Coordinates of C-alpha atoms and ligand atoms in Angstrom, one line a residue:
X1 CA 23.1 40.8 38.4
X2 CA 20.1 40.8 40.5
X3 CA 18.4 37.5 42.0
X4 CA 14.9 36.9 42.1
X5 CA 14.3 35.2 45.8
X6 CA 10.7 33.5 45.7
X7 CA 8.9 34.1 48.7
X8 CA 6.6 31.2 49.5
X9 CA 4.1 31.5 52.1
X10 CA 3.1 29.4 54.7
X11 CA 1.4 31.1 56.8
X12 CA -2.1 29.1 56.1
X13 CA 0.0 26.2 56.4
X14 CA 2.6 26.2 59.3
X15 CA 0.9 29.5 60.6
X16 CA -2.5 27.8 60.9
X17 CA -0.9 25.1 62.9
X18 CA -0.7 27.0 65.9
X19 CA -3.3 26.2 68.5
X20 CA -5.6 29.1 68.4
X21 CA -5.4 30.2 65.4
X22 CA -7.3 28.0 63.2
X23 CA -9.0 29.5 60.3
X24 CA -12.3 29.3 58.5
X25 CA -12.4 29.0 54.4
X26 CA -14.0 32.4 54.2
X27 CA -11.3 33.5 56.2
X28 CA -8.2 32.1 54.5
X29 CA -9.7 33.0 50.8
X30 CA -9.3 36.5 52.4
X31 CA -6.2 36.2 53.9
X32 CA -5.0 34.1 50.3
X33 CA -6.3 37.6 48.3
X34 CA -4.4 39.5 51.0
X35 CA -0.9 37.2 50.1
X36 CA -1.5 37.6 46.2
X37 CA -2.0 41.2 46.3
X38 CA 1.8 41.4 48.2
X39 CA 2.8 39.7 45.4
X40 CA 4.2 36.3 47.3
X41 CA 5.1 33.8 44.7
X42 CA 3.9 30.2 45.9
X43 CA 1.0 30.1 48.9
X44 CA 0.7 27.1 50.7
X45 CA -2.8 26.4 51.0
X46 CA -3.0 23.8 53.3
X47 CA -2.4 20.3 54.1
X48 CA -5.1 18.5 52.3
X49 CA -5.5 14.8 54.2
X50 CA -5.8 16.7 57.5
X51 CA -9.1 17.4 57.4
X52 CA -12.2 17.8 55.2
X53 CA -11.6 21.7 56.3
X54 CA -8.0 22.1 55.0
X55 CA -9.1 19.8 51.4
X56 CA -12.2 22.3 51.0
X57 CA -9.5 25.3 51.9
X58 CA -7.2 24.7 49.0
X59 CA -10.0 23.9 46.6
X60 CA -11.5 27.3 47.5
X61 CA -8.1 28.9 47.3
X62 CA -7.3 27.5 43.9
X63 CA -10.4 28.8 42.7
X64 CA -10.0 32.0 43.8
X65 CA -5.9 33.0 43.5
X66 CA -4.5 34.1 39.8
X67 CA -1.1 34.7 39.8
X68 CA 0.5 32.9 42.8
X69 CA 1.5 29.1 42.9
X70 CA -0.9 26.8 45.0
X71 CA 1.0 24.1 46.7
X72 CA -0.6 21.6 48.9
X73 CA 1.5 19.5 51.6
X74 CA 1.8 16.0 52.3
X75 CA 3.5 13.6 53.9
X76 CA 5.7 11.0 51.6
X77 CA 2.5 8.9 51.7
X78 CA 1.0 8.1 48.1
X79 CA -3.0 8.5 49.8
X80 CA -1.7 12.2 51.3
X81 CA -0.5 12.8 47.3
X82 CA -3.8 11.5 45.7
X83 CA -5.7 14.0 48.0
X84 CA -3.3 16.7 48.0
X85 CA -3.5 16.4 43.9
X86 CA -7.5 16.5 44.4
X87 CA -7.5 19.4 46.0
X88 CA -5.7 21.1 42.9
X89 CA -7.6 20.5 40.7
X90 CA -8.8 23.9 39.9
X91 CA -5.0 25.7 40.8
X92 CA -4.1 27.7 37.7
X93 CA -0.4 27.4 39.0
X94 CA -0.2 23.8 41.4
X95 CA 2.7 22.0 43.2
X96 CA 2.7 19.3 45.7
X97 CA 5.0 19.7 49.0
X98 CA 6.0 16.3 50.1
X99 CA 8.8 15.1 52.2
X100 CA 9.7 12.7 55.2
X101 CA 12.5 12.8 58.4
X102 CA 15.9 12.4 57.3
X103 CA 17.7 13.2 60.7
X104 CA 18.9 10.3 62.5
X105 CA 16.5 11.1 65.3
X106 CA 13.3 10.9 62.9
X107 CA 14.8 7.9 61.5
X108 CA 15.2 6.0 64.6
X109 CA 12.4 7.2 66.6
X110 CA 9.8 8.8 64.2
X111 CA 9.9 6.2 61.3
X112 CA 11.4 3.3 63.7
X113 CA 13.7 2.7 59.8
X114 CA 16.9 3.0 58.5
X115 CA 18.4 5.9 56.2
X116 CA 18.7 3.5 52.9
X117 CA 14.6 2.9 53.3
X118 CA 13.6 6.8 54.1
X119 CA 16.1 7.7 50.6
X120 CA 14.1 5.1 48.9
X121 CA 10.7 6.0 50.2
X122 CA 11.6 10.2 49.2
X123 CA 12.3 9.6 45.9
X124 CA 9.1 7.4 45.4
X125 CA 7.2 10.0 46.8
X126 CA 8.7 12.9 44.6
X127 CA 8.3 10.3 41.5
X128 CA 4.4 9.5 42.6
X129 CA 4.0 13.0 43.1
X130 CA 5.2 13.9 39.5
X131 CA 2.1 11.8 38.0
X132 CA 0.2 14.6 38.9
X133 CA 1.8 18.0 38.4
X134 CA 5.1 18.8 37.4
X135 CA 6.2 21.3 39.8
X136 CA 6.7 19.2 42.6
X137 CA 8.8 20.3 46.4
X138 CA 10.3 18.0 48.6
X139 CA 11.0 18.5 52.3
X140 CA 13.7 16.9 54.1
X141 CA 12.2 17.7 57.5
X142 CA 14.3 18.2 60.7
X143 CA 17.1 18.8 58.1
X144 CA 18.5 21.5 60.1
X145 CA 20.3 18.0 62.3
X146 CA 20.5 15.8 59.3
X147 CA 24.2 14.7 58.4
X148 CA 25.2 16.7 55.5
X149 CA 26.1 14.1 53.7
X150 CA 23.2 12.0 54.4
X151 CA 21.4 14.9 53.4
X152 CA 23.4 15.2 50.3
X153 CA 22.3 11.8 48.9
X154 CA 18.9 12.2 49.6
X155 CA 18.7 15.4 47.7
X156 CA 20.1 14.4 44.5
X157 CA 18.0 11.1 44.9
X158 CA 14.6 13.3 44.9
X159 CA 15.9 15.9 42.0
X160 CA 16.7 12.5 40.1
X161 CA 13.1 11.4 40.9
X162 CA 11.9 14.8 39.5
X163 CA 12.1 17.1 42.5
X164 CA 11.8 21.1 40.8
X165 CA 12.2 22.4 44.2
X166 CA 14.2 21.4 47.5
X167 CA 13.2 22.2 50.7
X168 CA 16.0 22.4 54.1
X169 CA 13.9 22.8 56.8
X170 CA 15.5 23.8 60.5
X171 CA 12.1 21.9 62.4
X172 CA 13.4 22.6 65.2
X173 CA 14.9 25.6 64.8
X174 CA 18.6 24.5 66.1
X175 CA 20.8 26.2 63.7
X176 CA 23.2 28.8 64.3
X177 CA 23.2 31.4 60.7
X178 CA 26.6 30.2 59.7
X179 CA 26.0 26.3 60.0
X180 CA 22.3 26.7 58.3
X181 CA 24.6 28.4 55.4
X182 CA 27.2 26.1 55.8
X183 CA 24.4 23.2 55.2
X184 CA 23.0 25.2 52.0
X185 CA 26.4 25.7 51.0
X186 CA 27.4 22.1 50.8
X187 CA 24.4 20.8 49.3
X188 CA 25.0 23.4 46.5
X189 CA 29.0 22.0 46.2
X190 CA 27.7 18.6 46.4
X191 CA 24.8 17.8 45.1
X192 CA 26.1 16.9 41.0
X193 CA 22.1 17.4 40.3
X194 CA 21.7 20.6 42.4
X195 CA 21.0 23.1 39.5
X196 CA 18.2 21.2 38.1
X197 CA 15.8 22.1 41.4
X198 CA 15.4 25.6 43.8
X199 CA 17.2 25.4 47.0
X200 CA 14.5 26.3 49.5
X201 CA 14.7 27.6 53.3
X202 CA 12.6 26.6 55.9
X203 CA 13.4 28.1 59.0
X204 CA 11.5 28.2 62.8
X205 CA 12.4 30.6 65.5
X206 CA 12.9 28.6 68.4
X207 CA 16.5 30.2 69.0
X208 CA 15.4 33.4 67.6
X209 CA 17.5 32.7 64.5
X210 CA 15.1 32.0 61.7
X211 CA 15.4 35.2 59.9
X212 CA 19.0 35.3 60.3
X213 CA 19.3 31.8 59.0
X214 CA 16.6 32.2 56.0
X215 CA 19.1 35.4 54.9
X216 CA 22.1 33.0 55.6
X217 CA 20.7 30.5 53.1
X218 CA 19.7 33.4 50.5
X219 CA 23.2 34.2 50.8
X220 CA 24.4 30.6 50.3
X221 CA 22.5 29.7 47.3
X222 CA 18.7 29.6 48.2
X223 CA 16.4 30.7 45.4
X224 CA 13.2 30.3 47.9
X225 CA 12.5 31.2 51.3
X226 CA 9.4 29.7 53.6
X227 CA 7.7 32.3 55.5
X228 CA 4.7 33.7 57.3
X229 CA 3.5 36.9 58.4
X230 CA 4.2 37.9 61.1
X231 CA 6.7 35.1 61.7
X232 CA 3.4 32.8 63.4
X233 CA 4.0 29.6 62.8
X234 CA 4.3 26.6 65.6
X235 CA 6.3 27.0 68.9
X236 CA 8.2 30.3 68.8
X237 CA 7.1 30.6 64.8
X238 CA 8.6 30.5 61.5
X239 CA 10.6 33.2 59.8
X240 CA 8.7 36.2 59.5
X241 CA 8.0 37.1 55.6
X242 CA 8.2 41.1 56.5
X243 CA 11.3 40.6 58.3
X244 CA 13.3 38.9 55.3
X245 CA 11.6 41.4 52.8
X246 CA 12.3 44.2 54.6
X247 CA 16.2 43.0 55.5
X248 CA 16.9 41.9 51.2
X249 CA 15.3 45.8 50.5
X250 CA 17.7 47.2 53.0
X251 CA 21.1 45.9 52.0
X252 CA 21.2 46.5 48.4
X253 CA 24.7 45.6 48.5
X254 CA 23.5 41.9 49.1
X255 CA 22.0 41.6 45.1
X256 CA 18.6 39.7 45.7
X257 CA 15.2 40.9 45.2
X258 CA 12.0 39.7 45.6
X259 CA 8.4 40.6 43.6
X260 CA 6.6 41.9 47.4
X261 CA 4.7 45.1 47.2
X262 CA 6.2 46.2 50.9
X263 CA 3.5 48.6 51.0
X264 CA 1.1 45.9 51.5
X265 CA 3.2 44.5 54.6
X266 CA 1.2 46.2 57.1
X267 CA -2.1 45.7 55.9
X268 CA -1.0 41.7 55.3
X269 CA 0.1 42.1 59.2
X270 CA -3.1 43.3 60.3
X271 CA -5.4 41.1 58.7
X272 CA -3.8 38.2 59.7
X273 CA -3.2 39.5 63.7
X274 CA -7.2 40.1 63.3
X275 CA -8.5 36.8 61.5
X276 CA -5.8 34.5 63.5
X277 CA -6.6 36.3 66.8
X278 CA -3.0 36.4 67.4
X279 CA -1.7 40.1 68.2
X280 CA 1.8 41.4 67.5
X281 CA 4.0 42.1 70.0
X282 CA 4.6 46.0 70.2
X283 CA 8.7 45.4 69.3
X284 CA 7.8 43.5 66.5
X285 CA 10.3 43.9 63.7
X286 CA 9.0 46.1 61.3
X287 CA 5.1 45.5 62.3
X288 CA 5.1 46.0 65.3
X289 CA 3.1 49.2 66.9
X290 CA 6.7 50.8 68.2
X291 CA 8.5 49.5 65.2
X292 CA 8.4 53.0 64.1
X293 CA 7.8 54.9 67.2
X294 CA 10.4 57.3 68.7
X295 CA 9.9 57.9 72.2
X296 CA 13.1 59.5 73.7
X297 CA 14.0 63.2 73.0
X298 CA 17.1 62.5 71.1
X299 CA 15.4 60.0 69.0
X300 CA 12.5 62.3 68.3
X301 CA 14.9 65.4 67.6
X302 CA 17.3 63.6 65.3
X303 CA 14.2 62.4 63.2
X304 CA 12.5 65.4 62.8
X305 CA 16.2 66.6 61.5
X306 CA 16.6 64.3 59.1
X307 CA 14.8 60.9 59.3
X308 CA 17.5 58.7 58.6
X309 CA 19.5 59.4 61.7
X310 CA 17.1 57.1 63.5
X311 CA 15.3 55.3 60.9
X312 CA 16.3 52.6 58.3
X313 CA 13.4 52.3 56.8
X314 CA 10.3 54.6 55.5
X315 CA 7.4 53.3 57.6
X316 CA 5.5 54.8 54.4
X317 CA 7.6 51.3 52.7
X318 CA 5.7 49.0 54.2
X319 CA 2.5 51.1 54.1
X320 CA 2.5 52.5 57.3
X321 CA 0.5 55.7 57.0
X322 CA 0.0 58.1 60.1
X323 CA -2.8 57.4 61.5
X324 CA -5.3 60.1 59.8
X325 CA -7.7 61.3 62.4
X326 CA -10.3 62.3 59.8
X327 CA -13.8 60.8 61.4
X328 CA -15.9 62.3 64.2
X329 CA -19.4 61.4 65.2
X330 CA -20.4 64.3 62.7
X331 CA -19.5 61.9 59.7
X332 CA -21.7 60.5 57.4
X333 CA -21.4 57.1 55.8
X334 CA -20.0 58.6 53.1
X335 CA -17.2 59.6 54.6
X336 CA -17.0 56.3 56.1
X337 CA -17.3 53.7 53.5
X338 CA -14.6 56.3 51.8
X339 CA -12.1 56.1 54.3
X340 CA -12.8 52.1 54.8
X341 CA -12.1 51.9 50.7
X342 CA -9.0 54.0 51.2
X343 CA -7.7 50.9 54.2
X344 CA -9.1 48.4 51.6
X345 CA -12.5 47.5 53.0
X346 CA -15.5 47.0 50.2
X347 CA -18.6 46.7 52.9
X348 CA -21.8 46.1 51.0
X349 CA -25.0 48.5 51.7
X350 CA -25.7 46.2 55.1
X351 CA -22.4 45.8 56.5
X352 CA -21.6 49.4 56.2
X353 CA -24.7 50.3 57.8
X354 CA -23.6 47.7 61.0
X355 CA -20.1 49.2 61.1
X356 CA -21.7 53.1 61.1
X357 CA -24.0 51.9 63.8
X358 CA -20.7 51.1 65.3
X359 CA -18.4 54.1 64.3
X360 CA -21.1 56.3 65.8
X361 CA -21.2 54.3 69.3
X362 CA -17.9 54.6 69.4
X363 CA -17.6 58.3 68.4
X364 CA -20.1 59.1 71.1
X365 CA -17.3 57.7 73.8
X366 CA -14.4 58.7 71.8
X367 CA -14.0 62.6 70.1
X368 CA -12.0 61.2 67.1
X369 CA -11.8 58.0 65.2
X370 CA -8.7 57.4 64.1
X371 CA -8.0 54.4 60.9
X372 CA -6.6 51.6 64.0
X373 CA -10.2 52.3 65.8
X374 CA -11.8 51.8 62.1
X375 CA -9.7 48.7 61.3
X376 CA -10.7 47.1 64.9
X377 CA -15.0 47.9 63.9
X378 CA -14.2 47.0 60.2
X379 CA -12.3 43.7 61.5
X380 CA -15.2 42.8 64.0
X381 CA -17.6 43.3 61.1
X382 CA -15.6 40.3 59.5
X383 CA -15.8 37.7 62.4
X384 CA -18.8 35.5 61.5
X385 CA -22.2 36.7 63.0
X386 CA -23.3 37.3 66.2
X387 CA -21.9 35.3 69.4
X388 CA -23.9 32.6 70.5
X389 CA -23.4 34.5 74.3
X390 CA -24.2 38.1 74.0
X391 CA -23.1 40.5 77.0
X392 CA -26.5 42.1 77.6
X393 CA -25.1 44.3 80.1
X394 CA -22.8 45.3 82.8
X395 CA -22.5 47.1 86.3
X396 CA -19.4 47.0 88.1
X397 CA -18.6 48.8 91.0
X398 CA -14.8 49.2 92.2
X399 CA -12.6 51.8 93.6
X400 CA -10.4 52.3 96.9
X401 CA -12.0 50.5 99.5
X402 CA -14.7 48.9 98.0
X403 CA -15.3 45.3 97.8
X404 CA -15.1 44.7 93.7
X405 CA -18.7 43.6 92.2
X406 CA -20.1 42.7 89.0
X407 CA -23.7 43.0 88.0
X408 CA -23.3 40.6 84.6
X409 CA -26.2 40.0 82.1
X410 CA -26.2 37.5 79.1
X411 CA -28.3 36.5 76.7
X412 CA -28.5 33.2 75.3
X413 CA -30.6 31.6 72.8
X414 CA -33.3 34.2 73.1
X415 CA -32.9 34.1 77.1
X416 CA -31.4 36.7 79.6
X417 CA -29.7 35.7 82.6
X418 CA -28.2 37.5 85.6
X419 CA -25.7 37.0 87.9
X420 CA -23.5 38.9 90.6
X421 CA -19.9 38.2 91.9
X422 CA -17.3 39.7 94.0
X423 CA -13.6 39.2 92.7
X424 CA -10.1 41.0 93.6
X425 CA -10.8 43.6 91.1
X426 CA -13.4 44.2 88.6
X427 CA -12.6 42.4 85.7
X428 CA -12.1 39.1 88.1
X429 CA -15.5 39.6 89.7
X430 CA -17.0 39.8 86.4
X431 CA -15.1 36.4 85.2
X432 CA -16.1 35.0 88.1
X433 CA -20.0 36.3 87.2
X434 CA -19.9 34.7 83.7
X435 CA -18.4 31.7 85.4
X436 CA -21.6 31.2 87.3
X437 CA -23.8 32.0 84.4
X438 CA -22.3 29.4 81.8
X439 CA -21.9 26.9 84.6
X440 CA -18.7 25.3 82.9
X441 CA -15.4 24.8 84.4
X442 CA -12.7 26.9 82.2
X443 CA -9.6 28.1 83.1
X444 CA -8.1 31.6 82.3
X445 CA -5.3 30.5 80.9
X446 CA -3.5 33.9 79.0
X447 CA -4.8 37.9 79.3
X448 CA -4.2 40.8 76.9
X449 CA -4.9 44.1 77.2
X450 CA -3.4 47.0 74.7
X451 CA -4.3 50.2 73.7
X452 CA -4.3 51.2 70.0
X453 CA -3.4 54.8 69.8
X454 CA -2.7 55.2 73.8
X455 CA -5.0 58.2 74.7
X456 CA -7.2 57.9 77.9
X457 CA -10.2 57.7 75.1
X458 CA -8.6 54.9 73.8
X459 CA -10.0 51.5 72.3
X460 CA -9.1 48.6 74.6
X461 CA -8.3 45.5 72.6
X462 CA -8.7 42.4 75.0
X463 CA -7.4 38.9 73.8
X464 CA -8.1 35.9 76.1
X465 CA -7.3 32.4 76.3
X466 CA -9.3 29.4 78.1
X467 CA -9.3 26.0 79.0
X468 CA -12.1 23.7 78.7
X469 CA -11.2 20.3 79.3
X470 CA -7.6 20.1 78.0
X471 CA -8.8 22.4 74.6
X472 CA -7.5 25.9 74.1
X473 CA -10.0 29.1 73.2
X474 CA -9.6 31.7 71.8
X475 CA -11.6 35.1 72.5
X476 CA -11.1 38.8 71.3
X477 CA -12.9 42.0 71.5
X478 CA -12.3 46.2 71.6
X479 CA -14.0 48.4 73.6
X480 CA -13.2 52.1 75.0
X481 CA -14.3 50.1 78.4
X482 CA -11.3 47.7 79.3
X483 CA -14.0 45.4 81.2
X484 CA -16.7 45.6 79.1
X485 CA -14.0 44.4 76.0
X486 CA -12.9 41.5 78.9
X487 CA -15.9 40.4 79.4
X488 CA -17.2 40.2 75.5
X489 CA -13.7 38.6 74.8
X490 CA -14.2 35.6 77.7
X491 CA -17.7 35.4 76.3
X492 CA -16.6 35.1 73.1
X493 CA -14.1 32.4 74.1
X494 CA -16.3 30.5 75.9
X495 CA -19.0 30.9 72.7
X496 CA -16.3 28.9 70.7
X497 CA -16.9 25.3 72.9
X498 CA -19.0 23.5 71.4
Ligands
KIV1 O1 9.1 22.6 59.8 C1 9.0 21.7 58.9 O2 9.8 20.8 58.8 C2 7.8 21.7 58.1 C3 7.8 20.8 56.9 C4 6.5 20.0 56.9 C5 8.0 21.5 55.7 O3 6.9 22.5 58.3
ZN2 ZN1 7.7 24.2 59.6

């Protein structure tokens, strides 16, 4: 028969983690609609005691989120549970994630304890926890090097204390696939409790593993798995939630099924590349932009022949549709705001109106507008307001033999400034420009440049990162000018410090 695997995302959890990629409540209630409409089972919200942000993040999220369980995280502290069970409050569907170390390395070094006091402290965390709902998770965190049969006790100690679900995180993402199954496997053999909670994987890529361990586990005995889109998550990121979808829909033969609507992958992908600022790489498993892309002859002959000789998956699956070149500049906003419904936008009368001012800027640079260059304008459109620093404009002058120089012009607060620089080519002259405007020392610490659809006419999409004083920014911006897209992303980068 058939097994149900419960996909639990994390991705405004563990995903929001990452430095960078910090969310605002508008922002996650969108990206929370986005995870209920792909039909994950459990979203977890947030981490409550954090911050006033994440508390207010899973009270919005609770109100707004139907179907899908809303779990909060804590640590195995009774204050993190009284907040985390606050923040509930109006969850239709609630459960509280707590846990503490149980390797010997978190024992010794995190908790400066022994094993008998972090058993005893999980199970009256669990059993605190319980006072408030009754699905709660525990997490025995760097399980992944946890003695087995440590790990073991401590399980059927939490279950015993009411556990409904338990969670065997890889922290650190050490595991090799057959010891992270091995692990699942001998909690299942051991544990005389075991089949009173779900067996939950919780894997990070740091070895490049954590989808091949998560599918390890399923195949072990786990009835959950911990995921994000897009696989973002701390370090080198958690298991991507496409990735084990996609993998459980391929190999029938494996039995296990979960309640995802693939066709909302990409769209999920997208939104959360766009709010999180975080693109995918092009060889991205399944969303990436060449996920589906055939460039060599005998690729490209054997698909058109049958397109299973090359393909394992329908890109239509996970939603991917070609990219309909349907929009010129002679479009109305009709035809717009239909095509924006058809990608899932619902702009009211004011937004549209800023997005066709947009779509007909662009069209006047660009002979067709194809859905990506909609999604980027659409996606701006959803970034909060106007930038503090607005480019006013910009002259550059560069070529073969010619000194690079930047003619930049801001405005801020109401005023214009002006300011020219020389650099070794024309984006770092106008860098250097905005560096004399803003008169702050940042650092250019990470560049991005890609092309959407790769024609000459192309959109730019520019990602930067800065440093100001130890913090990490984040800018972005799209442009059919590469340096006019730079320059709006640094500005918008250095519009984020305070
Ligand atoms: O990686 C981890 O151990 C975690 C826990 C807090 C669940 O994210
Ligand atoms: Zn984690």
């Amino acid at each position: 028969m058939t097994s149900k695997i419960n996909i639990f995302d994390t991705t405004l959890r563990d995903g929001e983690q990452v430095p960078g990629c910090q969310l605002n409540t508008v922002e996650k209630i969108e990206i929370a609609r986005q995870l209920e409409k792909l039909g994950v089972d459990i979203i977890e919200a947030g981490f409550p005691v954090s911050s006033p942000g994440d508390f207010e993040s899973v009270v919005e999220i609770s109100k707004t989120v139907q179907v899908p369980v809303i779990c909060a995280l804590t640590r195995a502290v009774n204050k993190d549970i009284d907040v985390a069970a606050d923040s509930l409050k109006y969850a239709k569907k609630k459960r509280i994630h707590t846990g503490i170390g149980t390797s010997e390395l978190h024992i010794k070094h995190k908790f400066k304890s022994t094993p008998e006091d972090v058993l005893k402290r999980a199970a009256e965390a669990v059993k605190y926890a319980r006072k408030f709902v009754d699905d709660v998770e525990f997490y025995a965190e760097d399980a992944g090097r946890t003695d087995n049969e440590f790990l073991a006790r401590v399980i059927e100690a939490v279950i015993k204390a009411g556990a409904t679900v338990v969670n065997i995180p890889d922290t650190t993402g050490y595991c090799l696939p057959g010891e992270y199954g091995e692990k699942i496997a001998f909690l299942v053999n051991n544990v005389p409790n075991i089949d009173k909670a779900v067996i939950s994987t919780h894997c990070h890529n740091d070895l490049g593993m954590a989808t091949a361990n998560t599918i390890s586990g399923i195949i072990n005995g786990a009835g959950q798995v911990e995921v994000t889109v897009n696989g973002i998550g701390e370090r080198a990121g958690n298991t991507s939630l496409e990735e084990v979808v996609m993998a459980l829909k391929s190999h029938h033969s494996l039995d296990f099924e979960t309640g995802i609507d693939s066709t909302q992958i990409m769209k999920s992908s997208r939104l959360v590349s766009t709010l999180m600022r975080m693109p995918v790489q092009p060889n991205k498993a399944i969303v990436g932009r060449n996920a589906f892309a055939h460039s060599s002859g005998i690729h490209q002959d054997g698909v058109l022949k049958h397109r299973q000789n090359y393909e394992i998956i329908d890109p239509a699956d996970v939603g991917l549709k070609e990219s309909a070149i349907v929009l010129t500049a002679r479009s109305g906003r009709a035809a717009l705001n239909h095509r924006l419904q058809i990608l899932g936008y619902d702009l009211n009368t004011d937004e549209l109106e800023e997005v066709y001012n947009r779509f007909l800027e662009l069209a006047d640079r660009k002979k067709d507008i194809s859905d990506d260059d909609l999604e980027i304008i659409a996606g701006e459109k959803k970034q909060k307001g106007k930038p503090p620093i607005e480019l006013v404009s910009l002259q550059v002058m560069c070529g073969k033999s010619t000194i690079p120089t930047a003619t930049v012009q801001v405005s801020f607060k109401g005023d214009v400034f002006t300011e020219t620089a020389s650099g070794n080519g024309p984006i770092d002259a106008s860098f250097t420009a905005v560096k004399n405007l803003v008169k702050r020392r940042v650092r250019l610490e990470e560049f991005l440049i890609q092309a959407i659809t790769r024609g000459s006419d192309d959109l730019g999409k520019v990602h930067v990162q800065i440093e100001h004083k130890g913090d990490n920014y984040y800018g972005f911006s799209a442009h059919t000018d590469i340096v006019t897209a730079s320059v709006e992303a640094f500005l918008d980068a250095i519009s984020k410090i305070s």
